[in-house]
PDB file of C-alpha atoms in Angstrom:
ATOM      1  CA  UNK A   3     -14.156 135.686  18.547  1.00  0.00           C
ATOM      2  CA  UNK A   4     -14.932 137.838  21.493  1.00  0.00           C
ATOM      3  CA  UNK A   5     -18.576 137.383  22.442  1.00  0.00           C
ATOM      4  CA  UNK A   6     -19.028 140.996  23.481  1.00  0.00           C
ATOM      5  CA  UNK A   7     -18.156 142.018  19.945  1.00  0.00           C
ATOM      6  CA  UNK A   8     -21.491 140.207  18.708  1.00  0.00           C
ATOM      7  CA  UNK A   9     -24.368 142.651  19.564  1.00  0.00           C
ATOM      8  CA  UNK A  10     -27.649 140.851  20.698  1.00  0.00           C
ATOM      9  CA  UNK A  11     -30.114 142.940  18.756  1.00  0.00           C
ATOM     10  CA  UNK A  12     -33.861 142.806  19.182  1.00  0.00           C
ATOM     11  CA  UNK A  13     -36.117 143.438  16.134  1.00  0.00           C
ATOM     12  CA  UNK A  14     -39.598 143.815  17.149  1.00  0.00           C
ATOM     13  CA  UNK A  15     -40.946 142.683  13.610  1.00  0.00           C
ATOM     14  CA  UNK A  16     -38.941 139.586  13.851  1.00  0.00           C
ATOM     15  CA  UNK A  17     -39.621 138.920  17.786  1.00  0.00           C
ATOM     16  CA  UNK A  18     -43.240 139.528  17.188  1.00  0.00           C
ATOM     17  CA  UNK A  19     -43.763 137.481  14.156  1.00  0.00           C
ATOM     18  CA  UNK A  20     -41.602 134.439  14.889  1.00  0.00           C
ATOM     19  CA  UNK A  21     -44.019 131.983  14.743  1.00  0.00           C
ATOM     20  CA  UNK A  22     -41.625 129.141  16.657  1.00  0.00           C
ATOM     21  CA  UNK A  23     -41.399 131.803  19.376  1.00  0.00           C
ATOM     22  CA  UNK A  24     -44.878 132.601  19.602  1.00  0.00           C
ATOM     23  CA  UNK A  25     -45.781 129.372  20.036  1.00  0.00           C
ATOM     24  CA  UNK A  26     -44.149 129.461  23.314  1.00  0.00           C
ATOM     25  CA  UNK A  27     -45.843 130.447  26.791  1.00  0.00           C
ATOM     26  CA  UNK A  28     -44.769 134.105  27.909  1.00  0.00           C
ATOM     27  CA  UNK A  29     -42.697 132.160  30.698  1.00  0.00           C
ATOM     28  CA  UNK A  30     -40.524 130.219  28.038  1.00  0.00           C
ATOM     29  CA  UNK A  31     -40.220 133.694  25.669  1.00  0.00           C
ATOM     30  CA  UNK A  32     -39.089 135.347  28.893  1.00  0.00           C
ATOM     31  CA  UNK A  33     -36.472 132.663  29.728  1.00  0.00           C
ATOM     32  CA  UNK A  34     -35.236 132.627  26.002  1.00  0.00           C
ATOM     33  CA  UNK A  35     -33.739 136.192  26.351  1.00  0.00           C
ATOM     34  CA  UNK A  36     -31.477 134.480  29.492  1.00  0.00           C
ATOM     35  CA  UNK A  37     -30.725 131.646  27.130  1.00  0.00           C
ATOM     36  CA  UNK A  38     -29.536 133.808  24.233  1.00  0.00           C
ATOM     37  CA  UNK A  39     -27.144 135.725  26.603  1.00  0.00           C
ATOM     38  CA  UNK A  40     -26.013 132.812  27.819  1.00  0.00           C
ATOM     39  CA  UNK A  41     -25.206 131.461  24.378  1.00  0.00           C
ATOM     40  CA  UNK A  42     -23.549 134.387  23.528  1.00  0.00           C
ATOM     41  CA  UNK A  43     -21.155 134.221  26.099  1.00  0.00           C
ATOM     42  CA  UNK A  44     -19.731 130.751  25.262  1.00  0.00           C
ATOM     43  CA  UNK A  45     -16.262 130.375  23.714  1.00  0.00           C
ATOM     44  CA  UNK A  46     -18.050 129.579  20.332  1.00  0.00           C
ATOM     45  CA  UNK A  47     -20.878 132.449  20.377  1.00  0.00           C
ATOM     46  CA  UNK A  48     -24.248 130.891  19.869  1.00  0.00           C
ATOM     47  CA  UNK A  49     -23.361 127.450  20.824  1.00  0.00           C
ATOM     48  CA  UNK A  50     -23.173 125.485  24.010  1.00  0.00           C
ATOM     49  CA  UNK A  51     -22.332 121.823  24.729  1.00  0.00           C
ATOM     50  CA  UNK A  52     -24.379 121.020  27.346  1.00  0.00           C
ATOM     51  CA  UNK A  53     -27.798 119.373  28.029  1.00  0.00           C
ATOM     52  CA  UNK A  54     -31.162 120.995  28.469  1.00  0.00           C
ATOM     53  CA  UNK A  55     -30.668 120.201  32.009  1.00  0.00           C
ATOM     54  CA  UNK A  56     -27.347 122.115  32.226  1.00  0.00           C
ATOM     55  CA  UNK A  57     -28.508 125.097  30.214  1.00  0.00           C
ATOM     56  CA  UNK A  58     -31.585 125.269  32.627  1.00  0.00           C
ATOM     57  CA  UNK A  59     -29.283 125.364  35.720  1.00  0.00           C
ATOM     58  CA  UNK A  60     -26.955 127.992  34.186  1.00  0.00           C
ATOM     59  CA  UNK A  61     -29.724 130.354  33.504  1.00  0.00           C
ATOM     60  CA  UNK A  62     -31.795 129.969  36.537  1.00  0.00           C
ATOM     61  CA  UNK A  63     -34.537 128.580  34.400  1.00  0.00           C
ATOM     62  CA  UNK A  64     -36.584 125.398  34.986  1.00  0.00           C
ATOM     63  CA  UNK A  65     -36.019 122.206  32.880  1.00  0.00           C
ATOM     64  CA  UNK A  66     -39.337 122.125  31.120  1.00  0.00           C
ATOM     65  CA  UNK A  67     -39.119 125.787  30.126  1.00  0.00           C
ATOM     66  CA  UNK A  68     -36.092 125.365  28.345  1.00  0.00           C
ATOM     67  CA  UNK A  69     -37.208 121.928  27.041  1.00  0.00           C
ATOM     68  CA  UNK A  70     -40.513 123.983  25.742  1.00  0.00           C
ATOM     69  CA  UNK A  71     -38.155 126.009  23.567  1.00  0.00           C
ATOM     70  CA  UNK A  72     -36.126 123.168  22.159  1.00  0.00           C
ATOM     71  CA  UNK A  73     -39.496 121.560  21.467  1.00  0.00           C
ATOM     72  CA  UNK A  74     -40.863 124.557  19.649  1.00  0.00           C
ATOM     73  CA  UNK A  75     -37.523 124.863  17.777  1.00  0.00           C
ATOM     74  CA  UNK A  76     -36.646 127.974  19.035  1.00  0.00           C
ATOM     75  CA  UNK A  77     -33.264 126.495  20.774  1.00  0.00           C
ATOM     76  CA  UNK A  78     -32.073 123.990  18.383  1.00  0.00           C
ATOM     77  CA  UNK A  79     -29.678 120.788  19.038  1.00  0.00           C
ATOM     78  CA  UNK A  80     -29.912 117.630  20.933  1.00  0.00           C
ATOM     79  CA  UNK A  81     -28.806 116.308  24.407  1.00  0.00           C
ATOM     80  CA  UNK A  82     -27.134 113.490  22.825  1.00  0.00           C
ATOM     81  CA  UNK A  83     -27.021 113.295  18.847  1.00  0.00           C
ATOM     82  CA  UNK A  84     -24.805 116.232  18.319  1.00  0.00           C
ATOM     83  CA  UNK A  85     -26.210 119.133  16.068  1.00  0.00           C
ATOM     84  CA  UNK A  86     -25.628 120.206  12.318  1.00  0.00           C
ATOM     85  CA  UNK A  87     -26.263 123.835  10.928  1.00  0.00           C
ATOM     86  CA  UNK A  88     -26.213 124.479   7.441  1.00  0.00           C
ATOM     87  CA  UNK A  89     -26.630 128.262   6.145  1.00  0.00           C
ATOM     88  CA  UNK A  90     -27.043 129.368   2.358  1.00  0.00           C
ATOM     89  CA  UNK A  91     -25.648 133.201   2.311  1.00  0.00           C
ATOM     90  CA  UNK A  92     -27.589 135.238  -0.321  1.00  0.00           C
ATOM     91  CA  UNK A  93     -26.584 138.271  -2.125  1.00  0.00           C
ATOM     92  CA  UNK A  94     -28.676 140.444  -4.558  1.00  0.00           C
ATOM     93  CA  UNK A  95     -31.531 138.239  -4.160  1.00  0.00           C
ATOM     94  CA  UNK A  96     -29.581 135.167  -4.649  1.00  0.00           C
ATOM     95  CA  UNK A  97     -28.628 132.400  -2.772  1.00  0.00           C
ATOM     96  CA  UNK A  98     -24.964 131.102  -2.700  1.00  0.00           C
ATOM     97  CA  UNK A  99     -23.954 127.531  -2.027  1.00  0.00           C
ATOM     98  CA  UNK A 100     -24.711 126.244   1.211  1.00  0.00           C
ATOM     99  CA  UNK A 101     -22.101 126.167   3.962  1.00  0.00           C
ATOM    100  CA  UNK A 102     -22.007 123.965   7.073  1.00  0.00           C
ATOM    101  CA  UNK A 103     -21.463 126.457  10.040  1.00  0.00           C
ATOM    102  CA  UNK A 104     -21.850 123.744  12.898  1.00  0.00           C
ATOM    103  CA  UNK A 105     -20.930 119.932  12.655  1.00  0.00           C
ATOM    104  CA  UNK A 106     -21.051 118.050  16.024  1.00  0.00           C
ATOM    105  CA  UNK A 107     -21.507 114.295  15.401  1.00  0.00           C
ATOM    106  CA  UNK A 108     -22.782 113.136  18.929  1.00  0.00           C
ATOM    107  CA  UNK A 109     -23.199 114.670  22.415  1.00  0.00           C
ATOM    108  CA  UNK A 110     -24.910 117.561  24.041  1.00  0.00           C
ATOM    109  CA  UNK A 111     -24.819 120.534  21.694  1.00  0.00           C
ATOM    110  CA  UNK A 112     -27.536 123.345  21.522  1.00  0.00           C
ATOM    111  CA  UNK A 113     -27.265 126.495  19.495  1.00  0.00           C
ATOM    112  CA  UNK A 114     -29.403 129.725  18.160  1.00  0.00           C
ATOM    113  CA  UNK A 115     -29.081 129.528  14.182  1.00  0.00           C
ATOM    114  CA  UNK A 116     -29.390 133.507  14.309  1.00  0.00           C
ATOM    115  CA  UNK A 117     -26.329 133.867  16.614  1.00  0.00           C
ATOM    116  CA  UNK A 118     -24.067 131.316  14.980  1.00  0.00           C
ATOM    117  CA  UNK A 119     -24.751 132.972  11.825  1.00  0.00           C
ATOM    118  CA  UNK A 120     -24.194 136.491  13.296  1.00  0.00           C
ATOM    119  CA  UNK A 121     -20.839 135.264  14.421  1.00  0.00           C
ATOM    120  CA  UNK A 122     -19.800 133.827  10.895  1.00  0.00           C
ATOM    121  CA  UNK A 123     -20.805 136.909   9.174  1.00  0.00           C
ATOM    122  CA  UNK A 124     -18.716 138.956  11.503  1.00  0.00           C
ATOM    123  CA  UNK A 125     -15.781 136.753  11.196  1.00  0.00           C
ATOM    124  CA  UNK A 126     -16.173 136.779   7.237  1.00  0.00           C
ATOM    125  CA  UNK A 127     -16.234 140.645   7.353  1.00  0.00           C
ATOM    126  CA  UNK A 128     -13.373 140.859   9.905  1.00  0.00           C
ATOM    127  CA  UNK A 129     -11.171 138.229   7.547  1.00  0.00           C
ATOM    128  CA  UNK A 130     -12.044 140.604   4.623  1.00  0.00           C
ATOM    129  CA  UNK A 131     -10.846 143.571   6.048  1.00  0.00           C
ATOM    130  CA  UNK A 132      -7.724 141.974   7.240  1.00  0.00           C
ATOM    131  CA  UNK A 133      -7.022 140.392   3.899  1.00  0.00           C
ATOM    132  CA  UNK A 134      -7.027 136.976   5.418  1.00  0.00           C
ATOM    133  CA  UNK A 135      -2.989 137.182   5.535  1.00  0.00           C
ATOM    134  CA  UNK A 136      -1.728 137.227   9.142  1.00  0.00           C
ATOM    135  CA  UNK A 137       1.578 138.227   8.412  1.00  0.00           C
ATOM    136  CA  UNK A 138       2.591 141.964   7.394  1.00  0.00           C
ATOM    137  CA  UNK A 139       4.414 141.673   4.189  1.00  0.00           C
ATOM    138  CA  UNK A 140       8.175 142.291   4.808  1.00  0.00           C
ATOM    139  CA  UNK A 141      10.088 145.646   4.028  1.00  0.00           C
ATOM    140  CA  UNK A 142      11.787 146.086   1.026  1.00  0.00           C
ATOM    141  CA  UNK A 143      15.546 147.203   0.548  1.00  0.00           C
ATOM    142  CA  UNK A 144      14.010 150.717  -0.104  1.00  0.00           C
ATOM    143  CA  UNK A 145      12.231 151.148   3.013  1.00  0.00           C
ATOM    144  CA  UNK A 146       8.633 150.268   1.507  1.00  0.00           C
ATOM    145  CA  UNK A 147       6.534 147.291   2.239  1.00  0.00           C
ATOM    146  CA  UNK A 148       6.327 144.770  -0.372  1.00  0.00           C
ATOM    147  CA  UNK A 149       2.973 144.130  -1.576  1.00  0.00           C
ATOM    148  CA  UNK A 150       1.069 141.184   0.261  1.00  0.00           C
ATOM    149  CA  UNK A 151       0.677 137.986  -1.570  1.00  0.00           C
ATOM    150  CA  UNK A 152      -3.048 137.071  -2.938  1.00  0.00           C
ATOM    151  CA  UNK A 153      -3.844 133.733  -1.666  1.00  0.00           C
ATOM    152  CA  UNK A 154      -6.476 131.535  -3.698  1.00  0.00           C
ATOM    153  CA  UNK A 155      -9.289 130.716  -2.017  1.00  0.00           C
ATOM    154  CA  UNK A 156      -9.637 127.363   0.209  1.00  0.00           C
ATOM    155  CA  UNK A 157     -11.467 124.621  -1.315  1.00  0.00           C
ATOM    156  CA  UNK A 158     -14.483 124.234   1.105  1.00  0.00           C
ATOM    157  CA  UNK A 159     -13.847 120.424   0.827  1.00  0.00           C
ATOM    158  CA  UNK A 160     -10.328 120.875   2.405  1.00  0.00           C
ATOM    159  CA  UNK A 161     -12.156 122.221   5.207  1.00  0.00           C
ATOM    160  CA  UNK A 162     -14.313 119.180   5.904  1.00  0.00           C
ATOM    161  CA  UNK A 163     -11.073 117.154   5.593  1.00  0.00           C
ATOM    162  CA  UNK A 164      -9.678 119.403   8.464  1.00  0.00           C
ATOM    163  CA  UNK A 165     -12.684 119.140  10.784  1.00  0.00           C
ATOM    164  CA  UNK A 166     -12.985 115.420   9.972  1.00  0.00           C
ATOM    165  CA  UNK A 167      -9.375 115.215  11.304  1.00  0.00           C
ATOM    166  CA  UNK A 168     -10.051 117.228  14.244  1.00  0.00           C
ATOM    167  CA  UNK A 169     -13.069 115.259  15.248  1.00  0.00           C
ATOM    168  CA  UNK A 170     -11.313 111.975  15.354  1.00  0.00           C
ATOM    169  CA  UNK A 171      -8.661 113.798  17.379  1.00  0.00           C
ATOM    170  CA  UNK A 172     -11.201 114.728  20.099  1.00  0.00           C
ATOM    171  CA  UNK A 173     -12.735 118.183  18.991  1.00  0.00           C
ATOM    172  CA  UNK A 174     -16.317 117.485  18.774  1.00  0.00           C
ATOM    173  CA  UNK A 175     -17.754 120.773  17.796  1.00  0.00           C
ATOM    174  CA  UNK A 176     -16.183 121.924  14.164  1.00  0.00           C
ATOM    175  CA  UNK A 177     -17.318 124.145  11.337  1.00  0.00           C
ATOM    176  CA  UNK A 178     -16.131 123.025   7.920  1.00  0.00           C
ATOM    177  CA  UNK A 179     -17.038 126.587   6.309  1.00  0.00           C
ATOM    178  CA  UNK A 180     -15.629 128.627   8.964  1.00  0.00           C
ATOM    179  CA  UNK A 181     -13.788 131.838   7.343  1.00  0.00           C
ATOM    180  CA  UNK A 182     -10.673 131.373   9.989  1.00  0.00           C
ATOM    181  CA  UNK A 183     -10.388 127.659   9.040  1.00  0.00           C
ATOM    182  CA  UNK A 184     -10.497 128.211   5.302  1.00  0.00           C
ATOM    183  CA  UNK A 185      -8.042 131.228   5.564  1.00  0.00           C
ATOM    184  CA  UNK A 186      -5.644 128.707   7.606  1.00  0.00           C
ATOM    185  CA  UNK A 187      -5.925 126.647   4.587  1.00  0.00           C
ATOM    186  CA  UNK A 188      -5.321 129.078   1.928  1.00  0.00           C
ATOM    187  CA  UNK A 189      -2.176 129.997   3.948  1.00  0.00           C
ATOM    188  CA  UNK A 190      -0.964 126.648   3.581  1.00  0.00           C
ATOM    189  CA  UNK A 191      -1.930 124.614   6.471  1.00  0.00           C
ATOM    190  CA  UNK A 192      -2.375 120.866   6.251  1.00  0.00           C
ATOM    191  CA  UNK A 193      -4.553 118.160   7.494  1.00  0.00           C
ATOM    192  CA  UNK A 194      -1.743 116.969   9.731  1.00  0.00           C
ATOM    193  CA  UNK A 195      -1.217 120.299  11.201  1.00  0.00           C
ATOM    194  CA  UNK A 196      -4.960 120.624  12.294  1.00  0.00           C
ATOM    195  CA  UNK A 197      -4.950 116.955  13.714  1.00  0.00           C
ATOM    196  CA  UNK A 198      -1.811 117.537  15.674  1.00  0.00           C
ATOM    197  CA  UNK A 199      -2.845 120.764  17.320  1.00  0.00           C
ATOM    198  CA  UNK A 200      -6.435 118.995  17.957  1.00  0.00           C
ATOM    199  CA  UNK A 201      -4.672 116.108  19.911  1.00  0.00           C
ATOM    200  CA  UNK A 202      -2.819 118.807  21.846  1.00  0.00           C
ATOM    201  CA  UNK A 203      -6.036 120.765  22.348  1.00  0.00           C
ATOM    202  CA  UNK A 204      -8.401 117.782  23.515  1.00  0.00           C
ATOM    203  CA  UNK A 205      -6.065 116.845  26.153  1.00  0.00           C
ATOM    204  CA  UNK A 206      -6.314 120.394  27.849  1.00  0.00           C
ATOM    205  CA  UNK A 207     -10.128 120.616  27.192  1.00  0.00           C
ATOM    206  CA  UNK A 208      -9.646 123.214  24.211  1.00  0.00           C
ATOM    207  CA  UNK A 209     -11.962 123.828  21.560  1.00  0.00           C
ATOM    208  CA  UNK A 210     -12.266 124.350  17.593  1.00  0.00           C
ATOM    209  CA  UNK A 211     -11.302 127.874  17.780  1.00  0.00           C
ATOM    210  CA  UNK A 212      -8.089 127.248  19.696  1.00  0.00           C
ATOM    211  CA  UNK A 213      -7.013 124.580  17.201  1.00  0.00           C
ATOM    212  CA  UNK A 214      -7.640 126.749  14.173  1.00  0.00           C
ATOM    213  CA  UNK A 215      -5.837 129.791  15.922  1.00  0.00           C
ATOM    214  CA  UNK A 216      -2.653 127.387  16.999  1.00  0.00           C
ATOM    215  CA  UNK A 217      -2.590 126.260  13.439  1.00  0.00           C
ATOM    216  CA  UNK A 218      -2.401 129.772  12.068  1.00  0.00           C
ATOM    217  CA  UNK A 219       0.343 130.978  15.109  1.00  0.00           C
ATOM    218  CA  UNK A 220       2.361 128.076  13.657  1.00  0.00           C
ATOM    219  CA  UNK A 221       1.994 129.038  10.022  1.00  0.00           C
ATOM    220  CA  UNK A 222       2.823 132.704  11.215  1.00  0.00           C
ATOM    221  CA  UNK A 223       5.906 131.418  13.175  1.00  0.00           C
ATOM    222  CA  UNK A 224       7.111 129.162  10.273  1.00  0.00           C
ATOM    223  CA  UNK A 225       6.852 132.014   7.941  1.00  0.00           C
ATOM    224  CA  UNK A 226       8.814 134.399   9.987  1.00  0.00           C
ATOM    225  CA  UNK A 227      11.722 131.525  10.432  1.00  0.00           C
ATOM    226  CA  UNK A 228      11.616 131.486   6.589  1.00  0.00           C
ATOM    227  CA  UNK A 229      12.092 135.185   6.251  1.00  0.00           C
ATOM    228  CA  UNK A 230      14.720 135.456   8.762  1.00  0.00           C
ATOM    229  CA  UNK A 231      16.698 132.478   6.952  1.00  0.00           C
ATOM    230  CA  UNK A 232      16.390 133.944   3.758  1.00  0.00           C
ATOM    231  CA  UNK A 233      17.563 137.180   5.177  1.00  0.00           C
ATOM    232  CA  UNK A 234      20.675 135.457   6.620  1.00  0.00           C
ATOM    233  CA  UNK A 235      21.306 133.707   3.209  1.00  0.00           C
ATOM    234  CA  UNK A 236      20.892 136.985   1.551  1.00  0.00           C
ATOM    235  CA  UNK A 237      23.429 138.811   3.840  1.00  0.00           C
ATOM    236  CA  UNK A 238      25.968 136.356   4.230  1.00  0.00           C
ATOM    237  CA  UNK A 239      27.077 136.503   0.342  1.00  0.00           C
TER     238      UNK A 239
END
């Protein structure tokens, strides 16, 4: 997901009523704006795999000020113990099942819950518009496009298994409930496919998003090859 597609919106009522943020000094509240844009610019918007000291260096702030934001709970995560963020979506006043949006078992990881949630919602909205099917359905003999197959929703537990395999392969930051991951599983991706892509990605420093995109690309290529094979067999008679 491109970070520039996520808007950093400031609502005066939320900004002024956020108790955690209001407990910080005016200097820390000003630095928080820079930190937000820094988080937004990451490969995974809202999440940075770096220590407080590194965040301070990258944003031009002093370590104590960034640490103040972390102590207040405005910036969340850890320098050593990873991070996990679970969110329960709501609709019509009812809360749904909790979704793990971020799961990092160890190491430095800091995040902004609002940005992570916004990225997730936007990704789901995009997936819904696109129908979670990456391939356009093939043309029928009459020139019309066949209807797209309807995919059953992926089991959330399958997302957790895939993320566990990726973490074992060296991808430290994963999201079991990520829409693209669940879409890939619904399209036929296996734990072994995620593990193999993760091993390749870990060697070159790639992240979770690259692994999922790679697996979906492999599925797309396999589907195209199968379609060509069927066309060849059908035309050879």
